[in-house]
mmCIF file of C-alpha atoms in Angstrom:
data_model
loop_
_atom_site.group_PDB
_atom_site.id
_atom_site.type_symbol
_atom_site.label_atom_id
_atom_site.label_comp_id
_atom_site.label_asym_id
_atom_site.label_seq_id
_atom_site.Cartn_x
_atom_site.Cartn_y
_atom_site.Cartn_z
ATOM 1 C CA UNK A 50 -18.233 37.873 26.706
ATOM 2 C CA UNK A 51 -15.718 37.495 24.009
ATOM 3 C CA UNK A 52 -17.624 39.478 21.340
ATOM 4 C CA UNK A 53 -18.166 42.222 23.852
ATOM 5 C CA UNK A 54 -14.317 42.366 24.666
ATOM 6 C CA UNK A 55 -13.560 42.457 20.832
ATOM 7 C CA UNK A 56 -15.450 45.517 20.487
ATOM 8 C CA UNK A 57 -14.186 47.293 23.661
ATOM 9 C CA UNK A 58 -10.650 46.765 22.611
ATOM 10 C CA UNK A 59 -11.077 47.408 18.681
ATOM 11 C CA UNK A 60 -11.434 50.857 19.887
ATOM 12 C CA UNK A 61 -8.236 50.966 21.323
ATOM 13 C CA UNK A 62 -6.005 48.553 19.437
ATOM 14 C CA UNK A 63 -4.439 48.122 16.131
ATOM 15 C CA UNK A 64 -6.864 45.901 14.316
ATOM 16 C CA UNK A 65 -5.898 43.653 11.323
ATOM 17 C CA UNK A 66 -8.560 42.942 8.247
ATOM 18 C CA UNK A 67 -10.902 40.048 9.175
ATOM 19 C CA UNK A 68 -10.391 38.739 5.181
ATOM 20 C CA UNK A 69 -6.569 38.669 4.837
ATOM 21 C CA UNK A 70 -5.474 40.238 8.017
ATOM 22 C CA UNK A 71 -3.871 43.254 6.971
ATOM 23 C CA UNK A 72 -2.919 45.555 9.778
ATOM 24 C CA UNK A 73 -4.959 49.157 10.394
ATOM 25 C CA UNK A 74 -7.866 47.549 8.895
ATOM 26 C CA UNK A 75 -10.779 45.692 10.086
ATOM 27 C CA UNK A 76 -11.717 45.067 6.475
ATOM 28 C CA UNK A 77 -9.578 46.164 3.625
ATOM 29 C CA UNK A 78 -10.971 47.242 0.374
ATOM 30 C CA UNK A 79 -9.949 44.210 -1.515
ATOM 31 C CA UNK A 80 -11.875 41.760 0.589
ATOM 32 C CA UNK A 81 -14.317 44.442 1.311
ATOM 33 C CA UNK A 82 -14.905 43.922 -2.564
ATOM 34 C CA UNK A 83 -14.879 40.359 -2.960
ATOM 35 C CA UNK A 84 -17.436 40.218 0.057
ATOM 36 C CA UNK A 85 -19.875 42.356 -1.773
ATOM 37 C CA UNK A 86 -18.413 43.427 -5.226
ATOM 38 C CA UNK A 87 -19.764 40.905 -7.422
ATOM 39 C CA UNK A 88 -23.608 40.355 -8.449
ATOM 40 C CA UNK A 89 -25.691 38.394 -5.894
ATOM 41 C CA UNK A 90 -26.818 34.787 -8.084
ATOM 42 C CA UNK A 91 -29.298 32.599 -7.328
ATOM 43 C CA UNK A 92 -28.116 29.202 -6.041
ATOM 44 C CA UNK A 93 -29.170 25.901 -5.661
ATOM 45 C CA UNK A 94 -27.712 22.931 -3.795
ATOM 46 C CA UNK A 95 -26.996 19.515 -5.541
ATOM 47 C CA UNK A 96 -28.859 17.285 -4.386
ATOM 48 C CA UNK A 97 -31.412 20.111 -3.835
ATOM 49 C CA UNK A 98 -33.601 19.343 -0.170
ATOM 50 C CA UNK A 99 -37.221 19.354 -0.919
ATOM 51 C CA UNK A 100 -39.164 22.546 0.514
ATOM 52 C CA UNK A 101 -36.080 24.698 -0.304
ATOM 53 C CA UNK A 102 -36.756 28.410 -1.105
ATOM 54 C CA UNK A 103 -35.606 30.223 -4.096
ATOM 55 C CA UNK A 104 -32.137 31.484 -2.305
ATOM 56 C CA UNK A 105 -30.026 34.000 -3.682
ATOM 57 C CA UNK A 106 -26.109 34.187 -2.518
ATOM 58 C CA UNK A 107 -23.932 37.142 -2.224
ATOM 59 C CA UNK A 108 -20.666 35.526 -2.682
ATOM 60 C CA UNK A 109 -18.791 32.262 -2.997
ATOM 61 C CA UNK A 110 -17.410 30.785 0.396
ATOM 62 C CA UNK A 111 -13.818 30.890 -0.362
ATOM 63 C CA UNK A 112 -10.640 32.836 0.377
ATOM 64 C CA UNK A 113 -11.536 36.680 1.973
ATOM 65 C CA UNK A 114 -15.315 35.884 2.009
ATOM 66 C CA UNK A 115 -14.992 32.470 4.051
ATOM 67 C CA UNK A 116 -11.947 34.339 6.309
ATOM 68 C CA UNK A 117 -14.533 36.815 7.324
ATOM 69 C CA UNK A 118 -17.247 34.951 7.842
ATOM 70 C CA UNK A 119 -15.203 32.795 10.171
ATOM 71 C CA UNK A 120 -13.955 35.818 11.605
ATOM 72 C CA UNK A 121 -17.389 37.179 12.638
ATOM 73 C CA UNK A 122 -18.795 33.911 13.718
ATOM 74 C CA UNK A 123 -16.284 31.808 15.465
ATOM 75 C CA UNK A 124 -13.840 34.624 16.747
ATOM 76 C CA UNK A 125 -16.404 37.609 17.808
ATOM 77 C CA UNK A 126 -15.278 40.062 15.131
ATOM 78 C CA UNK A 127 -18.363 41.830 15.660
ATOM 79 C CA UNK A 128 -17.496 44.871 13.871
ATOM 80 C CA UNK A 129 -17.553 42.822 10.597
ATOM 81 C CA UNK A 130 -21.338 42.658 10.847
ATOM 82 C CA UNK A 131 -21.985 45.556 9.056
ATOM 83 C CA UNK A 132 -20.077 44.540 5.666
ATOM 84 C CA UNK A 133 -21.680 40.818 5.615
ATOM 85 C CA UNK A 134 -25.004 43.104 6.195
ATOM 86 C CA UNK A 135 -24.400 44.689 3.324
ATOM 87 C CA UNK A 136 -23.639 41.813 1.482
ATOM 88 C CA UNK A 137 -27.004 39.826 2.645
ATOM 89 C CA UNK A 138 -28.763 42.946 1.886
ATOM 90 C CA UNK A 139 -27.601 42.850 -1.888
ATOM 91 C CA UNK A 140 -28.461 39.057 -2.088
ATOM 92 C CA UNK A 141 -32.240 39.869 -0.297
ATOM 93 C CA UNK A 142 -32.400 42.991 -3.154
ATOM 94 C CA UNK A 143 -31.851 39.890 -6.130
ATOM 95 C CA UNK A 144 -34.239 37.894 -4.374
ATOM 96 C CA UNK A 145 -37.162 40.043 -3.863
ATOM 97 C CA UNK A 146 -36.656 43.261 -6.556
ATOM 98 C CA UNK A 147 -37.738 46.261 -4.888
ATOM 99 C CA UNK A 148 -40.415 44.518 -2.920
ATOM 100 C CA UNK A 149 -43.274 46.503 -3.880
ATOM 101 C CA UNK A 150 -46.736 45.812 -2.317
ATOM 102 C CA UNK A 151 -47.952 46.182 1.527
ATOM 103 C CA UNK A 152 -46.032 45.346 4.472
ATOM 104 C CA UNK A 153 -41.946 45.449 4.796
ATOM 105 C CA UNK A 154 -39.459 42.809 4.338
ATOM 106 C CA UNK A 155 -39.582 40.189 6.928
ATOM 107 C CA UNK A 156 -35.986 38.724 7.363
ATOM 108 C CA UNK A 157 -36.214 35.617 9.467
ATOM 109 C CA UNK A 158 -32.665 34.334 10.763
ATOM 110 C CA UNK A 159 -32.220 30.681 10.946
ATOM 111 C CA UNK A 160 -31.182 30.567 14.651
ATOM 112 C CA UNK A 161 -28.340 28.811 15.915
ATOM 113 C CA UNK A 162 -28.243 25.806 18.405
ATOM 114 C CA UNK A 163 -28.271 27.573 22.229
ATOM 115 C CA UNK A 164 -25.249 26.045 23.105
ATOM 116 C CA UNK A 165 -23.188 27.559 19.878
ATOM 117 C CA UNK A 166 -24.884 30.734 20.920
ATOM 118 C CA UNK A 167 -23.593 30.496 24.414
ATOM 119 C CA UNK A 168 -20.252 29.178 23.256
ATOM 120 C CA UNK A 169 -19.486 32.125 20.963
ATOM 121 C CA UNK A 170 -21.584 35.232 22.869
ATOM 122 C CA UNK A 171 -23.763 35.865 20.046
ATOM 123 C CA UNK A 172 -25.951 34.393 17.211
ATOM 124 C CA UNK A 173 -24.177 35.383 13.641
ATOM 125 C CA UNK A 174 -26.983 35.117 11.653
ATOM 126 C CA UNK A 175 -29.122 37.197 13.731
ATOM 127 C CA UNK A 176 -26.843 39.951 13.913
ATOM 128 C CA UNK A 177 -25.883 39.853 10.150
ATOM 129 C CA UNK A 178 -29.699 40.215 9.478
ATOM 130 C CA UNK A 179 -30.135 43.491 11.623
ATOM 131 C CA UNK A 180 -27.443 45.101 9.746
ATOM 132 C CA UNK A 181 -28.846 43.908 6.666
ATOM 133 C CA UNK A 182 -32.080 45.254 7.611
ATOM 134 C CA UNK A 183 -30.521 48.603 8.238
ATOM 135 C CA UNK A 184 -28.786 48.701 4.726
ATOM 136 C CA UNK A 185 -32.261 47.963 2.987
ATOM 137 C CA UNK A 186 -33.951 50.697 5.295
ATOM 138 C CA UNK A 187 -30.980 53.411 4.275
ATOM 139 C CA UNK A 188 -31.800 52.076 0.440
ATOM 140 C CA UNK A 189 -35.697 52.948 0.875
ATOM 141 C CA UNK A 190 -36.589 49.395 1.211
ATOM 142 C CA UNK A 191 -38.940 48.666 4.372
ATOM 143 C CA UNK A 192 -37.273 45.887 6.383
ATOM 144 C CA UNK A 193 -37.148 44.381 9.724
ATOM 145 C CA UNK A 194 -36.095 41.320 11.642
ATOM 146 C CA UNK A 195 -38.219 38.795 12.866
ATOM 147 C CA UNK A 196 -36.014 36.256 14.965
ATOM 148 C CA UNK A 197 -39.230 33.946 15.258
ATOM 149 C CA UNK A 198 -37.601 30.646 14.859
ATOM 150 C CA UNK A 199 -36.685 28.598 17.569
ATOM 151 C CA UNK A 200 -35.167 25.161 17.905
ATOM 152 C CA UNK A 201 -37.714 22.713 19.482
ATOM 153 C CA UNK A 202 -35.116 19.982 20.121
ATOM 154 C CA UNK A 203 -31.395 19.727 20.603
ATOM 155 C CA UNK A 204 -29.554 18.589 17.040
ATOM 156 C CA UNK A 205 -26.240 16.984 16.601
ATOM 157 C CA UNK A 206 -23.498 19.154 15.589
ATOM 158 C CA UNK A 207 -23.494 19.597 11.531
ATOM 159 C CA UNK A 208 -19.965 19.678 10.770
ATOM 160 C CA UNK A 209 -18.941 16.002 9.224
ATOM 161 C CA UNK A 210 -22.571 15.140 8.673
ATOM 162 C CA UNK A 211 -23.461 14.599 4.755
ATOM 163 C CA UNK A 212 -26.683 16.114 2.954
ATOM 164 C CA UNK A 213 -28.670 13.339 4.050
ATOM 165 C CA UNK A 214 -27.820 13.280 7.471
ATOM 166 C CA UNK A 215 -28.439 16.695 7.826
ATOM 167 C CA UNK A 216 -31.914 16.369 6.636
ATOM 168 C CA UNK A 217 -32.680 13.999 9.279
ATOM 169 C CA UNK A 218 -30.624 15.832 11.857
ATOM 170 C CA UNK A 219 -32.629 18.803 11.234
ATOM 171 C CA UNK A 220 -36.187 17.600 9.954
ATOM 172 C CA UNK A 221 -38.828 18.794 13.053
ATOM 173 C CA UNK A 222 -36.436 20.417 14.917
ATOM 174 C CA UNK A 223 -37.472 24.432 14.340
ATOM 175 C CA UNK A 224 -40.996 25.763 15.289
ATOM 176 C CA UNK A 225 -42.329 29.417 15.310
ATOM 177 C CA UNK A 226 -42.451 30.844 18.658
ATOM 178 C CA UNK A 227 -45.993 31.705 20.718
ATOM 179 C CA UNK A 228 -47.679 34.423 18.258
ATOM 180 C CA UNK A 229 -45.008 34.429 15.896
ATOM 181 C CA UNK A 230 -47.637 33.656 12.767
ATOM 182 C CA UNK A 231 -49.288 37.010 13.914
ATOM 183 C CA UNK A 232 -45.725 38.989 13.111
ATOM 184 C CA UNK A 233 -45.269 36.571 10.139
ATOM 185 C CA UNK A 234 -48.486 38.022 8.616
ATOM 186 C CA UNK A 235 -47.405 41.715 8.713
ATOM 187 C CA UNK A 236 -45.196 41.569 5.740
ATOM 188 C CA UNK A 237 -43.088 39.354 3.105
ATOM 189 C CA UNK A 238 -40.642 36.784 4.584
ATOM 190 C CA UNK A 239 -37.292 36.300 3.569
ATOM 191 C CA UNK A 240 -35.397 33.685 5.360
ATOM 192 C CA UNK A 241 -31.948 34.654 5.973
ATOM 193 C CA UNK A 242 -28.634 32.815 7.323
ATOM 194 C CA UNK A 243 -24.901 33.082 6.347
ATOM 195 C CA UNK A 244 -23.856 30.273 4.870
ATOM 196 C CA UNK A 245 -25.730 27.866 2.474
ATOM 197 C CA UNK A 246 -24.278 24.546 2.455
ATOM 198 C CA UNK A 247 -26.712 21.640 1.693
ATOM 199 C CA UNK A 248 -29.700 23.601 2.201
ATOM 200 C CA UNK A 249 -31.046 21.591 5.529
ATOM 201 C CA UNK A 250 -31.423 24.280 7.439
ATOM 202 C CA UNK A 251 -33.284 26.594 5.342
ATOM 203 C CA UNK A 252 -35.690 24.165 4.201
ATOM 204 C CA UNK A 253 -36.413 23.081 7.722
ATOM 205 C CA UNK A 254 -36.983 26.868 8.460
ATOM 206 C CA UNK A 255 -39.146 27.298 5.275
ATOM 207 C CA UNK A 256 -41.197 23.975 6.759
ATOM 208 C CA UNK A 257 -41.532 25.561 10.228
ATOM 209 C CA UNK A 258 -42.375 29.145 9.094
ATOM 210 C CA UNK A 259 -44.925 27.424 6.370
ATOM 211 C CA UNK A 260 -46.675 25.332 9.174
ATOM 212 C CA UNK A 261 -47.345 28.395 11.471
ATOM 213 C CA UNK A 262 -48.701 30.009 8.606
ATOM 214 C CA UNK A 263 -51.152 27.080 7.640
ATOM 215 C CA UNK A 264 -49.056 26.602 4.314
ATOM 216 C CA UNK A 265 -47.867 22.947 3.299
ATOM 217 C CA UNK A 266 -44.083 22.445 2.186
ATOM 218 C CA UNK A 267 -43.706 21.076 -1.555
ATOM 219 C CA UNK A 268 -41.362 19.315 -2.832
ATOM 220 C CA UNK A 269 -40.368 22.361 -5.070
ATOM 221 C CA UNK A 270 -39.762 24.770 -2.168
ATOM 222 C CA UNK A 271 -41.365 28.270 -2.168
ATOM 223 C CA UNK A 272 -41.151 31.470 -0.569
ATOM 224 C CA UNK A 273 -37.672 33.236 -0.925
ATOM 225 C CA UNK A 274 -34.343 33.094 1.386
ATOM 226 C CA UNK A 275 -31.144 34.677 0.940
ATOM 227 C CA UNK A 276 -27.448 34.101 2.400
ATOM 228 C CA UNK A 277 -24.063 35.765 2.418
ATOM 229 C CA UNK A 278 -22.287 32.949 0.944
ATOM 230 C CA UNK A 279 -22.391 29.577 -0.635
ATOM 231 C CA UNK A 280 -19.950 26.590 -1.924
ATOM 232 C CA UNK A 281 -17.891 28.035 -4.760
ATOM 233 C CA UNK A 282 -19.394 25.179 -7.253
ATOM 234 C CA UNK A 283 -22.638 26.439 -6.179
ATOM 235 C CA UNK A 284 -22.243 29.608 -7.167
ATOM 236 C CA UNK A 285 -20.312 29.162 -10.184
ATOM 237 C CA UNK A 286 -22.369 26.305 -11.669
ATOM 238 C CA UNK A 287 -25.492 28.447 -10.969
ATOM 239 C CA UNK A 288 -24.596 31.687 -12.567
ATOM 240 C CA UNK A 289 -27.298 31.555 -14.971
ATOM 241 C CA UNK A 290 -30.363 30.430 -12.666
ATOM 242 C CA UNK A 291 -33.612 32.011 -13.660
#
């Protein structure tokens, strides 16, 4: 409900930048540049959880980027999804190149907990993924969102949990919906999320997708993933990751 009201009110009321608060602009040019004006990089959290795919991020989670992600996720400023999707699309391109070969890119968003979706009125990662798929298609890359992951059990709130605690909290928590394995076989899977912290969510998503496709998870990970943002330290330390 909050997200719906934000979209309607934004048509008739003055808006402010989701990054810096500047009036009359949903996202000013400076904050837009901070979000997707740089070069996406491969990133690795430290410690790196077993089974983590190769991850590319568009920006560091700080300043305007942090503010925009929070405005979209927690305050229901849904109009920011387009800019966030453009950033995510850049990270997807960085990890997949021109994505040649048979079938489209399949963007598989990491799902939010049901109670979080109910409280926010939307699923942030899925909304951003849809915007990213549209951006990719406009650039000539076949892409679609395949939202086949769901939580099979309740998990604790991740806020305040350390890397190891998050891994334990999420272990075995996700599964692919019935029939989802057929959808996943139609192209090249890229797991997507808005933010990478410890990597536990993406590692669990990779495990669930691998299980559905009959592929064993390995300690070195496998597959591809992309996020809008990652911690500043990971973004800078991994500047030259190959």
